[in-house]
PDB file of C-alpha atoms in Angstrom:
ATOM      1  CA  UNK A   1     -56.039 164.875 203.904  1.00  0.00           C
ATOM      2  CA  UNK A   2     -53.622 162.960 205.680  1.00  0.00           C
ATOM      3  CA  UNK A   3     -49.978 160.834 204.707  1.00  0.00           C
ATOM      4  CA  UNK A   4     -50.987 157.120 205.369  1.00  0.00           C
ATOM      5  CA  UNK A   5     -48.133 155.555 206.610  1.00  0.00           C
ATOM      6  CA  UNK A   6     -47.534 151.882 206.349  1.00  0.00           C
ATOM      7  CA  UNK A   7     -45.366 150.209 208.465  1.00  0.00           C
ATOM      8  CA  UNK A   8     -42.948 147.574 207.163  1.00  0.00           C
ATOM      9  CA  UNK A   9     -41.745 144.301 209.326  1.00  0.00           C
ATOM     10  CA  UNK A  10     -39.434 143.707 211.532  1.00  0.00           C
ATOM     11  CA  UNK A  11     -36.701 141.121 209.868  1.00  0.00           C
ATOM     12  CA  UNK A  12     -35.357 139.417 212.372  1.00  0.00           C
ATOM     13  CA  UNK A  13     -31.574 137.874 212.077  1.00  0.00           C
ATOM     14  CA  UNK A  14     -31.353 135.291 214.274  1.00  0.00           C
ATOM     15  CA  UNK A  15     -28.614 132.164 214.522  1.00  0.00           C
ATOM     16  CA  UNK A  16     -29.036 129.766 216.475  1.00  0.00           C
ATOM     17  CA  UNK A  17     -26.505 129.486 220.541  1.00  0.00           C
ATOM     18  CA  UNK A  18     -24.404 126.580 218.845  1.00  0.00           C
ATOM     19  CA  UNK A  19     -24.691 126.738 215.124  1.00  0.00           C
ATOM     20  CA  UNK A  20     -21.004 126.713 213.379  1.00  0.00           C
ATOM     21  CA  UNK A  21     -22.130 127.702 210.060  1.00  0.00           C
ATOM     22  CA  UNK A  22     -22.693 124.530 208.247  1.00  0.00           C
ATOM     23  CA  UNK A  23     -26.564 124.352 206.000  1.00  0.00           C
ATOM     24  CA  UNK A  24     -28.927 124.805 207.266  1.00  0.00           C
ATOM     25  CA  UNK A  25     -29.399 124.326 211.306  1.00  0.00           C
ATOM     26  CA  UNK A  26     -33.263 123.315 211.559  1.00  0.00           C
ATOM     27  CA  UNK A  27     -32.664 120.613 208.712  1.00  0.00           C
ATOM     28  CA  UNK A  28     -33.863 116.882 210.220  1.00  0.00           C
ATOM     29  CA  UNK A  29     -31.255 114.409 208.673  1.00  0.00           C
ATOM     30  CA  UNK A  30     -30.593 111.380 209.392  1.00  0.00           C
ATOM     31  CA  UNK A  31     -26.624 110.080 210.572  1.00  0.00           C
ATOM     32  CA  UNK A  32     -25.494 108.041 207.633  1.00  0.00           C
ATOM     33  CA  UNK A  33     -27.337 108.896 205.092  1.00  0.00           C
ATOM     34  CA  UNK A  34     -24.405 109.888 203.089  1.00  0.00           C
ATOM     35  CA  UNK A  35     -23.104 106.622 203.400  1.00  0.00           C
ATOM     36  CA  UNK A  36     -26.982 105.279 202.206  1.00  0.00           C
ATOM     37  CA  UNK A  37     -27.350 104.145 199.071  1.00  0.00           C
ATOM     38  CA  UNK A  38     -31.290 103.590 199.391  1.00  0.00           C
ATOM     39  CA  UNK A  39     -32.098 106.955 200.542  1.00  0.00           C
ATOM     40  CA  UNK A  40     -33.423 109.015 198.166  1.00  0.00           C
ATOM     41  CA  UNK A  41     -35.168 109.637 195.430  1.00  0.00           C
ATOM     42  CA  UNK A  42     -35.704 106.259 194.969  1.00  0.00           C
ATOM     43  CA  UNK A  43     -39.502 105.589 192.694  1.00  0.00           C
ATOM     44  CA  UNK A  44     -41.300 102.833 193.870  1.00  0.00           C
ATOM     45  CA  UNK A  45     -40.735  99.824 196.548  1.00  0.00           C
ATOM     46  CA  UNK A  46     -38.971  97.267 193.091  1.00  0.00           C
ATOM     47  CA  UNK A  47     -36.112  99.780 193.099  1.00  0.00           C
ATOM     48  CA  UNK A  48     -35.730 100.281 196.292  1.00  0.00           C
ATOM     49  CA  UNK A  49     -35.607  96.660 197.369  1.00  0.00           C
ATOM     50  CA  UNK A  50     -32.695  96.022 193.682  1.00  0.00           C
ATOM     51  CA  UNK A  51     -31.408  99.117 195.905  1.00  0.00           C
ATOM     52  CA  UNK A  52     -30.833  97.272 199.003  1.00  0.00           C
ATOM     53  CA  UNK A  53     -30.066  93.869 197.567  1.00  0.00           C
ATOM     54  CA  UNK A  54     -27.325  95.158 195.336  1.00  0.00           C
ATOM     55  CA  UNK A  55     -26.187  97.394 199.015  1.00  0.00           C
ATOM     56  CA  UNK A  56     -26.471  93.423 200.584  1.00  0.00           C
ATOM     57  CA  UNK A  57     -24.519  92.297 198.320  1.00  0.00           C
ATOM     58  CA  UNK A  58     -21.467  94.333 198.060  1.00  0.00           C
ATOM     59  CA  UNK A  59     -20.859  94.707 201.298  1.00  0.00           C
ATOM     60  CA  UNK A  60     -17.547  94.496 202.503  1.00  0.00           C
ATOM     61  CA  UNK A  61     -18.048  93.155 206.038  1.00  0.00           C
ATOM     62  CA  UNK A  62     -18.793  89.146 205.375  1.00  0.00           C
ATOM     63  CA  UNK A  63     -19.184  88.640 208.818  1.00  0.00           C
ATOM     64  CA  UNK A  64     -22.397  91.064 209.465  1.00  0.00           C
ATOM     65  CA  UNK A  65     -23.902  89.338 206.066  1.00  0.00           C
ATOM     66  CA  UNK A  66     -23.738  86.109 208.153  1.00  0.00           C
ATOM     67  CA  UNK A  67     -25.272  87.119 212.194  1.00  0.00           C
ATOM     68  CA  UNK A  68     -27.856  88.428 209.625  1.00  0.00           C
ATOM     69  CA  UNK A  69     -28.684  85.355 207.933  1.00  0.00           C
ATOM     70  CA  UNK A  70     -28.027  83.321 211.197  1.00  0.00           C
ATOM     71  CA  UNK A  71     -30.663  84.806 212.691  1.00  0.00           C
ATOM     72  CA  UNK A  72     -33.536  84.364 210.150  1.00  0.00           C
ATOM     73  CA  UNK A  73     -33.058  81.272 210.239  1.00  0.00           C
ATOM     74  CA  UNK A  74     -33.043  80.674 213.944  1.00  0.00           C
ATOM     75  CA  UNK A  75     -36.378  83.041 213.997  1.00  0.00           C
ATOM     76  CA  UNK A  76     -37.702  80.743 211.749  1.00  0.00           C
ATOM     77  CA  UNK A  77     -37.029  77.903 213.322  1.00  0.00           C
ATOM     78  CA  UNK A  78     -38.390  79.399 216.521  1.00  0.00           C
ATOM     79  CA  UNK A  79     -41.776  80.047 214.091  1.00  0.00           C
ATOM     80  CA  UNK A  80     -42.157  77.223 212.890  1.00  0.00           C
ATOM     81  CA  UNK A  81     -41.592  75.728 215.927  1.00  0.00           C
ATOM     82  CA  UNK A  82     -44.275  77.625 217.810  1.00  0.00           C
ATOM     83  CA  UNK A  83     -47.001  77.041 215.272  1.00  0.00           C
ATOM     84  CA  UNK A  84     -46.933  73.061 215.684  1.00  0.00           C
ATOM     85  CA  UNK A  85     -44.993  72.862 212.609  1.00  0.00           C
ATOM     86  CA  UNK A  86     -43.856  68.759 211.999  1.00  0.00           C
ATOM     87  CA  UNK A  87     -40.062  69.454 211.416  1.00  0.00           C
ATOM     88  CA  UNK A  88     -39.656  65.665 210.679  1.00  0.00           C
ATOM     89  CA  UNK A  89     -40.313  65.838 206.472  1.00  0.00           C
ATOM     90  CA  UNK A  90     -37.018  67.291 207.183  1.00  0.00           C
ATOM     91  CA  UNK A  91     -34.950  64.673 209.342  1.00  0.00           C
ATOM     92  CA  UNK A  92     -34.833  60.661 207.599  1.00  0.00           C
TER      93      UNK A  92
END
């Protein structure tokens, strides 16, 4: 009969225009993943929570910690005002 010719698939060697050669150009990665301890292979919500608390405790910027606590307190106070909580129990 005849010899069947099997065509090979064409291979393309495509590199993006502005690719500098550092790793995979298509990898989706956050900006600060190298600095976070809560990103990675954490098993379960408990270990993620423990890592977040440890990261919060070892934070060098104390001013940012105070700011977070003040914002949380103000939001709690506004929430209590909205639901009509009687604040007179805190005062004599």
